[in-house]
mmCIF file of C-alpha atoms in Angstrom:
data_model
loop_
_atom_site.group_PDB
_atom_site.id
_atom_site.type_symbol
_atom_site.label_atom_id
_atom_site.label_comp_id
_atom_site.label_asym_id
_atom_site.label_seq_id
_atom_site.Cartn_x
_atom_site.Cartn_y
_atom_site.Cartn_z
ATOM 1 C CA MET A 1 99.284 46.589 172.943
ATOM 2 C CA SER A 2 99.766 49.451 175.175
ATOM 3 C CA LYS A 3 96.926 51.118 173.998
ATOM 4 C CA LEU A 4 94.451 48.422 173.068
ATOM 5 C CA ARG A 5 95.128 48.931 176.990
ATOM 6 C CA HIS A 6 94.938 51.925 177.434
ATOM 7 C CA ALA A 7 92.158 52.414 175.561
ATOM 8 C CA HIS A 8 89.597 49.843 176.836
ATOM 9 C CA LEU A 9 90.491 51.026 180.570
ATOM 10 C CA GLN A 10 89.530 54.480 179.889
ATOM 11 C CA ILE A 11 86.015 52.985 178.373
ATOM 12 C CA ALA A 12 85.697 51.540 181.995
ATOM 13 C CA LYS A 13 86.545 54.392 183.356
ATOM 14 C CA ASP A 14 83.206 56.447 181.269
ATOM 15 C CA TYR A 15 80.985 53.480 181.657
ATOM 16 C CA CYS A 16 81.320 54.085 185.298
ATOM 17 C CA LYS A 17 81.268 57.770 185.287
ATOM 18 C CA SER A 18 78.116 57.014 183.792
ATOM 19 C CA GLU A 19 76.397 54.052 185.650
ATOM 20 C CA ARG A 20 76.888 57.192 189.150
ATOM 21 C CA GLU A 21 76.274 60.374 187.104
ATOM 22 C CA ILE A 22 72.507 58.802 185.016
ATOM 23 C CA PRO A 23 70.736 56.286 186.518
ATOM 24 C CA PHE A 24 69.475 54.876 183.878
ATOM 25 C CA THR A 25 67.595 51.071 183.134
ATOM 26 C CA MET A 26 64.834 50.211 180.955
ATOM 27 C CA ALA A 27 64.279 46.892 183.186
ATOM 28 C CA GLN A 28 61.578 48.354 184.966
ATOM 29 C CA GLY A 29 59.733 44.659 185.433
ATOM 30 C CA GLN A 30 63.318 42.898 186.983
ATOM 31 C CA HIS A 31 63.662 46.479 188.914
ATOM 32 C CA GLN A 32 59.716 46.479 190.216
ATOM 33 C CA VAL A 33 60.815 43.535 191.732
ATOM 34 C CA ILE A 34 64.135 43.496 193.354
ATOM 35 C CA MET A 35 62.993 46.615 194.826
ATOM 36 C CA GLN A 36 60.063 45.025 196.791
ATOM 37 C CA GLN A 37 62.641 42.656 197.718
ATOM 38 C CA ALA A 38 64.753 44.733 198.874
ATOM 39 C CA SER A 39 62.068 47.223 200.444
ATOM 40 C CA ASN A 40 60.780 43.814 202.357
ATOM 41 C CA SER A 41 64.028 42.959 204.156
ATOM 42 C CA LEU A 42 64.714 47.001 205.020
ATOM 43 C CA LYS A 43 61.264 47.509 207.172
ATOM 44 C CA ALA A 44 62.256 44.042 208.072
ATOM 45 C CA ARG A 45 65.571 45.590 209.907
ATOM 46 C CA ARG A 46 63.892 48.890 210.474
ATOM 47 C CA LEU A 47 60.696 47.655 212.442
ATOM 48 C CA ASN A 48 63.303 45.533 214.685
ATOM 49 C CA ALA A 49 65.014 48.552 215.210
ATOM 50 C CA ARG A 50 61.882 50.624 216.156
ATOM 51 C CA ALA A 51 60.638 47.326 218.119
ATOM 52 C CA SER A 52 64.243 47.326 220.771
ATOM 53 C CA CYS A 53 63.586 50.732 221.546
ATOM 54 C CA TRP A 54 59.931 50.554 222.237
ATOM 55 C CA LEU A 55 60.640 48.219 224.872
ATOM 56 C CA LYS A 56 63.773 49.975 226.260
ATOM 57 C CA ILE A 57 62.051 53.102 226.472
ATOM 58 C CA ARG A 58 59.417 51.257 228.356
ATOM 59 C CA GLY A 59 62.240 49.803 231.083
ATOM 60 C CA HIS A 60 62.835 46.245 229.832
ATOM 61 C CA ASP A 61 66.849 44.353 230.126
ATOM 62 C CA MET A 62 68.043 44.104 226.785
ATOM 63 C CA SER A 63 70.858 41.729 227.857
ATOM 64 C CA ASP A 64 67.412 39.210 229.007
ATOM 65 C CA GLU A 65 67.140 36.143 227.005
ATOM 66 C CA ARG A 66 63.674 36.328 225.889
ATOM 67 C CA ILE A 67 64.224 39.889 224.443
ATOM 68 C CA PRO A 68 64.189 39.111 220.883
ATOM 69 C CA GLU A 69 60.863 37.081 220.933
ATOM 70 C CA LYS A 70 59.725 40.157 222.520
ATOM 71 C CA ILE A 71 60.528 41.687 219.891
ATOM 72 C CA LYS A 72 58.547 39.386 217.507
ATOM 73 C CA LYS A 73 55.470 39.566 218.814
ATOM 74 C CA ILE A 74 55.134 43.813 218.728
ATOM 75 C CA GLN A 75 53.493 44.176 215.882
ATOM 76 C CA PRO A 76 53.620 47.908 213.970
ATOM 77 C CA GLU A 77 50.087 48.602 214.854
ATOM 78 C CA GLN A 78 52.066 49.227 218.323
ATOM 79 C CA LEU A 79 54.350 51.480 217.202
ATOM 80 C CA GLY A 80 52.632 53.344 214.547
ATOM 81 C CA PRO A 81 53.207 54.934 211.741
ATOM 82 C CA ASP A 82 57.139 55.001 210.139
ATOM 83 C CA ARG A 83 58.642 58.465 209.868
ATOM 84 C CA TYR A 84 60.916 57.457 207.731
ATOM 85 C CA SER A 85 58.494 55.042 205.176
ATOM 86 C CA GLN A 86 59.622 57.528 202.066
ATOM 87 C CA GLU A 87 63.484 57.011 202.755
ATOM 88 C CA LEU A 88 62.859 53.453 203.556
ATOM 89 C CA GLU A 89 61.552 53.511 199.734
ATOM 90 C CA MET A 90 64.151 55.376 198.504
ATOM 91 C CA MET A 91 66.777 52.904 199.463
ATOM 92 C CA ALA A 92 65.259 50.476 198.173
ATOM 93 C CA SER A 93 65.034 51.734 195.151
ATOM 94 C CA SER A 94 68.325 53.024 194.450
ATOM 95 C CA LEU A 95 69.756 49.417 196.056
ATOM 96 C CA ALA A 96 66.940 48.083 192.670
ATOM 97 C CA TYR A 97 69.474 50.323 190.444
ATOM 98 C CA TYR A 98 72.758 49.200 191.576
ATOM 99 C CA ASP A 99 72.072 45.643 191.520
ATOM 100 C CA ILE A 100 70.841 45.852 188.012
ATOM 101 C CA ALA A 101 73.670 48.479 187.152
ATOM 102 C CA SER A 102 76.432 45.844 189.053
ATOM 103 C CA SER A 103 75.315 43.500 186.365
ATOM 104 C CA ARG A 104 75.368 45.223 183.165
ATOM 105 C CA PHE A 105 78.166 47.034 184.359
ATOM 106 C CA LEU A 106 79.965 43.640 184.256
ATOM 107 C CA ASP A 107 78.560 42.812 180.846
ATOM 108 C CA VAL A 108 79.163 46.477 179.142
ATOM 109 C CA LEU A 109 83.081 45.777 179.654
ATOM 110 C CA CYS A 110 83.188 41.632 179.216
ATOM 111 C CA GLN A 111 81.295 42.407 175.838
ATOM 112 C CA SER A 112 83.834 45.557 175.506
ATOM 113 C CA THR A 113 86.775 43.727 175.916
ATOM 114 C CA HIS A 114 85.360 40.660 173.721
ATOM 115 C CA MET A 115 84.480 43.072 170.954
ATOM 116 C CA LYS A 116 87.791 45.727 170.764
ATOM 117 C CA LEU A 117 90.723 44.769 172.830
ATOM 118 C CA PHE A 118 90.233 40.261 171.952
ATOM 119 C CA ARG A 119 89.125 41.034 168.257
ATOM 120 C CA ALA A 120 91.863 43.391 167.561
ATOM 121 C CA CYS A 121 94.806 40.848 169.469
ATOM 122 C CA ARG A 122 93.272 38.225 166.867
ATOM 123 C CA ALA A 123 93.397 40.403 163.834
ATOM 124 C CA SER A 124 96.897 42.396 164.196
ATOM 125 C CA LEU A 125 98.924 39.249 166.443
ATOM 126 C CA VAL A 126 100.172 37.846 163.809
ATOM 127 C CA ASN A 127 100.987 41.419 162.010
ATOM 128 C CA THR A 128 103.096 42.212 165.127
ATOM 129 C CA LEU A 129 104.945 39.188 165.825
ATOM 130 C CA ARG A 130 106.343 38.987 162.401
ATOM 131 C CA ASP A 131 107.233 42.694 162.454
ATOM 132 C CA ASP A 132 108.258 42.581 166.133
ATOM 133 C CA LEU A 133 110.286 39.031 165.530
ATOM 134 C CA GLU A 134 111.888 40.453 162.504
ATOM 135 C CA ILE A 135 112.245 36.546 160.517
ATOM 136 C CA PHE A 136 111.272 37.842 157.241
ATOM 137 C CA GLY A 137 114.721 40.119 156.579
ATOM 138 C CA ASP A 138 117.888 39.287 154.961
ATOM 139 C CA ASN A 139 119.076 37.506 158.341
ATOM 140 C CA GLY A 140 115.556 35.875 158.942
ATOM 141 C CA ARG A 141 117.660 32.695 159.708
ATOM 142 C CA ALA A 142 119.997 33.516 161.638
ATOM 143 C CA ARG A 143 117.578 35.842 163.513
ATOM 144 C CA CYS A 144 115.223 32.260 164.730
ATOM 145 C CA LEU A 145 118.407 30.454 165.535
ATOM 146 C CA ASP A 146 118.955 33.576 167.857
ATOM 147 C CA LEU A 147 115.349 32.611 169.170
ATOM 148 C CA MET A 148 114.850 29.029 169.384
ATOM 149 C CA THR A 149 118.055 29.521 171.597
ATOM 150 C CA GLU A 150 117.361 28.310 174.954
ATOM 151 C CA ASP A 151 118.288 30.606 177.982
ATOM 152 C CA PRO A 152 122.145 30.086 178.955
ATOM 153 C CA GLU A 153 120.300 29.780 183.497
ATOM 154 C CA ARG A 154 117.570 27.836 182.197
ATOM 155 C CA GLN A 155 119.835 25.182 180.065
ATOM 156 C CA HIS A 156 122.044 24.617 183.158
ATOM 157 C CA ARG A 157 119.158 23.709 185.138
ATOM 158 C CA ARG A 158 117.360 21.720 182.401
ATOM 159 C CA ALA A 159 120.952 19.541 182.241
ATOM 160 C CA GLN A 160 121.236 19.013 186.608
ATOM 161 C CA LEU A 161 117.416 18.227 186.903
ATOM 162 C CA LEU A 162 118.269 14.863 183.427
ATOM 163 C CA LYS A 163 121.051 14.424 185.782
ATOM 164 C CA GLU A 164 118.477 14.308 189.545
ATOM 165 C CA ARG A 165 116.226 12.082 187.000
ATOM 166 C CA GLU A 166 119.401 9.187 186.352
ATOM 167 C CA LYS A 167 120.065 8.818 189.711
ATOM 168 C CA PHE A 168 117.057 8.598 191.028
ATOM 169 C CA SER A 169 115.733 5.950 188.232
ATOM 170 C CA LYS A 170 119.698 4.453 188.975
ATOM 171 C CA ALA A 171 118.464 3.606 192.525
ATOM 172 C CA GLN A 172 114.645 2.317 191.271
ATOM 173 C CA GLU A 173 116.515 0.122 189.327
ATOM 174 C CA TRP A 174 118.262 -0.599 192.653
ATOM 175 C CA LEU A 175 115.584 -0.852 194.808
ATOM 176 C CA ASP A 176 113.816 -3.276 192.332
ATOM 177 C CA SER A 177 116.379 -5.618 192.235
ATOM 178 C CA VAL A 178 116.268 -5.877 196.209
ATOM 179 C CA ARG A 179 113.046 -6.556 196.353
ATOM 180 C CA ASP A 180 112.918 -9.318 192.914
ATOM 181 C CA SER A 181 116.505 -10.981 195.009
ATOM 182 C CA ASP A 182 113.978 -10.727 198.147
ATOM 183 C CA VAL A 183 111.401 -12.543 197.415
ATOM 184 C CA GLU A 184 113.295 -14.997 195.729
ATOM 185 C CA MET A 185 114.712 -15.454 199.414
ATOM 186 C CA GLU A 186 111.491 -16.230 200.201
ATOM 187 C CA ASP A 187 110.638 -18.103 198.222
ATOM 188 C CA SER A 188 113.229 -20.356 199.221
ATOM 189 C CA ASP A 189 113.018 -20.198 202.426
ATOM 190 C CA GLN A 190 109.633 -21.580 202.113
ATOM 191 C CA THR A 191 110.561 -24.444 200.027
ATOM 192 C CA ALA A 192 113.511 -25.458 202.215
ATOM 193 C CA PHE A 193 110.641 -25.375 205.565
ATOM 194 C CA ALA A 194 108.386 -27.692 203.657
ATOM 195 C CA ASP A 195 110.887 -30.023 202.515
ATOM 196 C CA ILE A 196 112.320 -29.570 206.482
ATOM 197 C CA LYS A 197 107.944 -30.814 207.062
ATOM 198 C CA GLU A 198 108.744 -34.212 204.967
ATOM 199 C CA ASP A 199 111.464 -34.769 206.434
ATOM 200 C CA TRP A 200 110.197 -34.499 209.920
#
């Protein structure tokens, strides 16, 4: 298990290094869609920030509650071309790539875990247990009895819990008997009361 774990961690590190050093994806269609979504979001935030600066430069009170409404009314034409438009596109492209890469990274790691770690465990588990437990040797019977022996501390705890359960069972039986006797007394009281009414 230690060897498999070490190999699996090394694979994860290699995949992570590959994603950071060599950005690449064949999912160009998906990349374009996500890139457009990211671009729209970045441009909207950039427009909001530029509009705020535009109002501030012109002496507007930025603590005024009407500022958000004024910002919404400002058109891009009023602000002029954004000199950082190319940088926004680069950011959108990077965001789109790493959105795809993060999902791919998880998929690859999960697939690697299933293919290598779990499959190796399934294939070698029986043999490993058989060899490490030493139950097929000359003293196999004694070894099995030793493995089946319960831990003394756990055995003591089990005995305590059984005693507690027995106490609770007796207490429950006593409560049930008291409840039954109360019901019988109520029935007898009602019968006696009915007899008194008839006498009257």
